[in-house]
Amino acid sequence: MESYREPTLADVAQAAGVSLTTVSRVLNNRGYLSQETRERVAEAIAQLNYRPNQIARALHGKSTQSIGLIVPTVALPFFGELTEHVEDFLADHGYRTLVCNSMGKADREREYLDLLVSHRVDGIISSAHNDGLADYSSIHLPVVSVDRDLSPTVPNVRCDNEAGGRLAAEHLLKRGARRPALLTSRTGIHNLREKGYRQVLQQAGIEPVVLTVDFNTPNAERPDLIRERLDLVADDIDAVFATDDLAAAQVVEWAAERDLRIPDDFKVVGFDGTIAMQHALPSLTTIQQPIAKLARAAADLLLNRIESMASVASSEDHSGQPRTKLRVPSPMEVRLLSGRTS
């Protein structure tokens, strides 16, 4: 049985009756060629099912027209919606998106970084949530992050998390809450949603209650851990601001199990406001991120950085440093979607 061999550029040239140079010019849309020649080459490509070798193109200094996108998992509504918008925007600009799910594992994120670099992608958008990963600093590719501080040299496209935290806490207090707790993934100075929550409670003279369930907790374990955290403070709180909508939904379930009426006995506010959660739990009050705008801004910024890097040789000054300046986008506004949980 004869083994299958991928058709080459030479096969296309032979089938079309033209030179290798002519085929290359057709593929790269360079130089003048008659319509008849273009059609002959296109017919040969279709007949042979020829697919250009993107790695070979990269080795010749050409764009592979591909972008790597690293997320924790598209199973989470925010990252699924973000991925959809990023992929759609990049496709409109002629780029393919290679989606990598890190599943909250630092080792897997490193493996995907190596894979994307070896496949010579033109750039990377990262929104994975593994802290302390220094590997990005050694990558000589344009990189943009979404809601993640990778390094001072990598622009971070994000919503105004601090304003969102303030908005959620203020809303709960206005609705009559006297001891709202925060349910979040990681507490600390980098958690701007927590910062906004704490600011509002400090102004109101209320002691904050912060509950944490790590972002990378396996999905099967998350509901029980949330219940455990809430059970410990059940008698001391009357509301929860959860920094993502899935956690907020689990708080709603916990309240129902305790026969707490929402919003009369207990109030809940989430964060993200994805279309999926709006359909699944339309009663949830949440802080809505402009996910489509975040995706577009990240993809647009990355494409600009790719173009800048491509022309960096001609834009260097005498010191050998590029003259282009890093553009750090401002945080995007959030808004409150009022449901019946607060």
Tab-separated table of C-alpha atoms in Angstrom, residues 166-327:
chain	number	residue	atom	x	y	z
A	166	ARG	CA	-17.031	49.283	45.139
A	167	LEU	CA	-20.199	49.107	43.050
A	168	ALA	CA	-21.080	45.653	44.393
A	169	ALA	CA	-20.479	46.572	48.044
A	170	GLU	CA	-22.328	49.885	47.749
A	171	HIS	CA	-25.290	48.140	46.150
A	172	LEU	CA	-25.521	45.587	48.958
A	173	LEU	CA	-25.403	48.295	51.636
A	174	LYS	CA	-28.037	50.377	49.832
A	175	ARG	CA	-30.301	47.327	49.749
A	176	GLY	CA	-30.054	46.950	53.516
A	177	ALA	CA	-27.119	44.597	54.070
A	178	ARG	CA	-25.269	45.239	57.332
A	179	ARG	CA	-22.511	42.614	57.137
A	180	PRO	CA	-21.683	41.667	53.543
A	181	ALA	CA	-18.932	39.098	53.063
A	182	LEU	CA	-16.553	38.792	50.133
A	183	LEU	CA	-16.123	35.398	48.453
A	184	THR	CA	-13.077	35.423	46.215
A	185	SER	CA	-10.341	33.214	44.799
A	186	ARG	CA	-7.251	34.846	46.306
A	187	THR	CA	-6.969	37.619	48.830
A	188	GLY	CA	-4.239	40.232	48.719
A	189	ILE	CA	-3.080	43.519	47.262
A	190	HIS	CA	-3.438	42.278	43.671
A	191	ASN	CA	-7.147	41.568	44.117
A	192	LEU	CA	-8.651	44.896	43.032
A	193	ARG	CA	-12.227	43.678	43.466
A	194	GLU	CA	-11.382	42.998	47.090
A	195	LYS	CA	-9.790	46.448	47.346
A	196	GLY	CA	-12.995	48.127	46.176
A	197	TYR	CA	-15.070	46.056	48.608
A	198	ARG	CA	-12.793	46.940	51.518
A	199	GLN	CA	-12.884	50.649	50.684
A	200	VAL	CA	-16.677	50.776	50.891
A	201	LEU	CA	-16.851	48.771	54.125
A	202	GLN	CA	-14.158	50.926	55.734
A	203	GLN	CA	-16.116	54.075	54.886
A	204	ALA	CA	-19.224	52.494	56.411
A	205	GLY	CA	-17.363	51.383	59.547
A	206	ILE	CA	-18.018	47.698	58.871
A	207	GLU	CA	-15.456	44.958	59.499
A	208	PRO	CA	-14.813	43.014	56.271
A	209	VAL	CA	-15.339	39.259	56.103
A	210	VAL	CA	-13.198	37.672	53.372
A	211	LEU	CA	-13.702	34.049	52.336
A	212	THR	CA	-11.405	32.374	49.819
A	213	VAL	CA	-11.656	29.329	47.585
A	214	ASP	CA	-8.644	29.130	45.283
A	215	PHE	CA	-9.288	29.848	41.616
A	216	ASN	CA	-7.681	26.591	40.507
A	217	THR	CA	-9.758	24.378	42.833
A	218	PRO	CA	-11.146	21.398	40.852
A	219	ASN	CA	-14.767	21.963	39.874
A	220	ALA	CA	-15.939	18.863	41.729
A	221	GLU	CA	-14.535	20.194	45.024
A	222	ARG	CA	-15.560	23.841	44.690
A	223	PRO	CA	-19.229	23.668	45.869
A	224	ASP	CA	-18.372	21.849	49.099
A	225	LEU	CA	-15.524	24.243	49.895
A	226	ILE	CA	-17.796	27.230	49.354
A	227	ARG	CA	-20.411	25.696	51.657
A	228	GLU	CA	-17.749	25.097	54.316
A	229	ARG	CA	-16.555	28.699	54.168
A	230	LEU	CA	-20.099	30.058	54.363
A	231	ASP	CA	-21.133	27.710	57.190
A	232	LEU	CA	-18.309	29.076	59.356
A	233	VAL	CA	-19.672	32.634	59.189
A	234	ALA	CA	-23.368	31.981	58.553
A	235	ASP	CA	-24.531	33.700	61.740
A	236	ASP	CA	-22.384	36.773	61.137
A	237	ILE	CA	-23.228	37.740	57.554
A	238	ASP	CA	-26.361	38.754	55.649
A	239	ALA	CA	-24.968	39.139	52.140
A	240	VAL	CA	-22.173	37.981	49.844
A	241	PHE	CA	-20.302	39.663	47.038
A	242	ALA	CA	-18.807	36.806	45.011
A	243	THR	CA	-16.084	37.837	42.579
A	244	ASP	CA	-17.367	35.498	39.852
A	245	ASP	CA	-20.878	34.443	38.864
A	246	LEU	CA	-20.401	30.693	39.299
A	247	ALA	CA	-19.424	31.255	42.929
A	248	ALA	CA	-22.413	33.577	43.318
A	249	ALA	CA	-24.713	30.862	41.960
A	250	GLN	CA	-23.348	28.436	44.537
A	251	VAL	CA	-24.004	30.994	47.286
A	252	VAL	CA	-27.609	31.205	46.083
A	253	GLU	CA	-27.885	27.415	46.366
A	254	TRP	CA	-26.375	27.510	49.875
A	255	ALA	CA	-28.893	30.147	50.957
A	256	ALA	CA	-31.769	28.062	49.599
A	257	GLU	CA	-30.550	25.022	51.538
A	258	ARG	CA	-30.727	27.126	54.728
A	259	ASP	CA	-34.217	28.406	53.858
A	260	LEU	CA	-32.903	31.938	53.543
A	261	ARG	CA	-35.166	33.992	51.304
A	262	ILE	CA	-33.388	36.044	48.656
A	263	PRO	CA	-33.267	39.007	48.807
A	264	ASP	CA	-35.322	39.419	52.010
A	265	ASP	CA	-33.115	37.343	54.334
A	266	PHE	CA	-29.925	37.203	52.296
A	267	LYS	CA	-28.457	39.162	49.390
A	268	VAL	CA	-25.994	38.093	46.678
A	269	VAL	CA	-24.048	39.969	44.006
A	270	GLY	CA	-21.802	38.266	41.455
A	271	PHE	CA	-19.243	39.430	38.922
A	272	ASP	CA	-18.791	38.877	35.143
A	273	GLY	CA	-22.310	39.037	33.682
A	274	THR	CA	-21.735	36.559	30.858
A	275	ILE	CA	-24.540	35.750	28.451
A	276	ALA	CA	-24.502	32.114	29.594
A	277	MET	CA	-25.071	33.050	33.245
A	278	GLN	CA	-27.732	35.594	32.338
A	279	HIS	CA	-29.648	32.778	30.650
A	280	ALA	CA	-28.945	30.173	33.350
A	281	LEU	CA	-29.648	32.452	36.324
A	282	PRO	CA	-31.463	35.589	35.123
A	283	SER	CA	-32.338	36.571	38.701
A	284	LEU	CA	-28.680	37.048	39.653
A	285	THR	CA	-27.546	40.590	40.362
A	286	THR	CA	-24.032	40.938	39.000
A	287	ILE	CA	-21.320	43.338	37.926
A	288	GLN	CA	-21.046	42.967	34.157
A	289	GLN	CA	-17.681	43.102	32.428
A	290	PRO	CA	-17.586	44.378	28.803
A	291	ILE	CA	-16.215	41.034	27.592
A	292	ALA	CA	-16.533	41.730	23.867
A	293	LYS	CA	-14.681	45.030	24.293
A	294	LEU	CA	-11.972	43.359	26.387
A	295	ALA	CA	-11.462	40.718	23.694
A	296	ARG	CA	-11.355	43.248	20.895
A	297	ALA	CA	-8.941	45.514	22.781
A	298	ALA	CA	-6.589	42.621	23.580
A	299	ALA	CA	-6.585	41.300	20.012
A	300	ASP	CA	-6.235	44.773	18.494
A	301	LEU	CA	-3.374	45.654	20.827
A	302	LEU	CA	-1.583	42.389	20.047
A	303	LEU	CA	-1.886	42.927	16.287
A	304	ASN	CA	-0.465	46.422	16.715
A	305	ARG	CA	2.475	45.017	18.675
A	306	ILE	CA	3.061	42.375	15.993
A	307	GLU	CA	3.212	45.094	13.339
A	308	SER	CA	5.528	47.185	15.517
A	309	MET	CA	7.875	44.261	16.107
A	310	ALA	CA	7.955	43.495	12.393
A	311	SER	CA	9.197	47.009	11.677
A	312	VAL	CA	11.405	47.389	14.763
A	313	ALA	CA	14.624	47.216	12.748
A	314	SER	CA	13.690	50.349	10.839
A	315	SER	CA	12.420	52.157	13.939
A	316	GLU	CA	15.479	51.740	16.176
A	317	ASP	CA	17.461	54.743	17.273
A	318	HIS	CA	21.252	54.889	17.572
A	319	SER	CA	21.154	53.186	20.977
A	320	GLY	CA	19.639	50.108	19.396
A	321	GLN	CA	16.398	50.487	21.378
A	322	PRO	CA	13.034	50.628	19.616
A	323	ARG	CA	11.373	54.028	19.666
A	324	THR	CA	7.884	52.592	19.982
A	325	LYS	CA	6.319	53.135	23.411
A	326	LEU	CA	4.311	50.585	25.345
A	327	ARG	CA	0.634	51.523	25.317
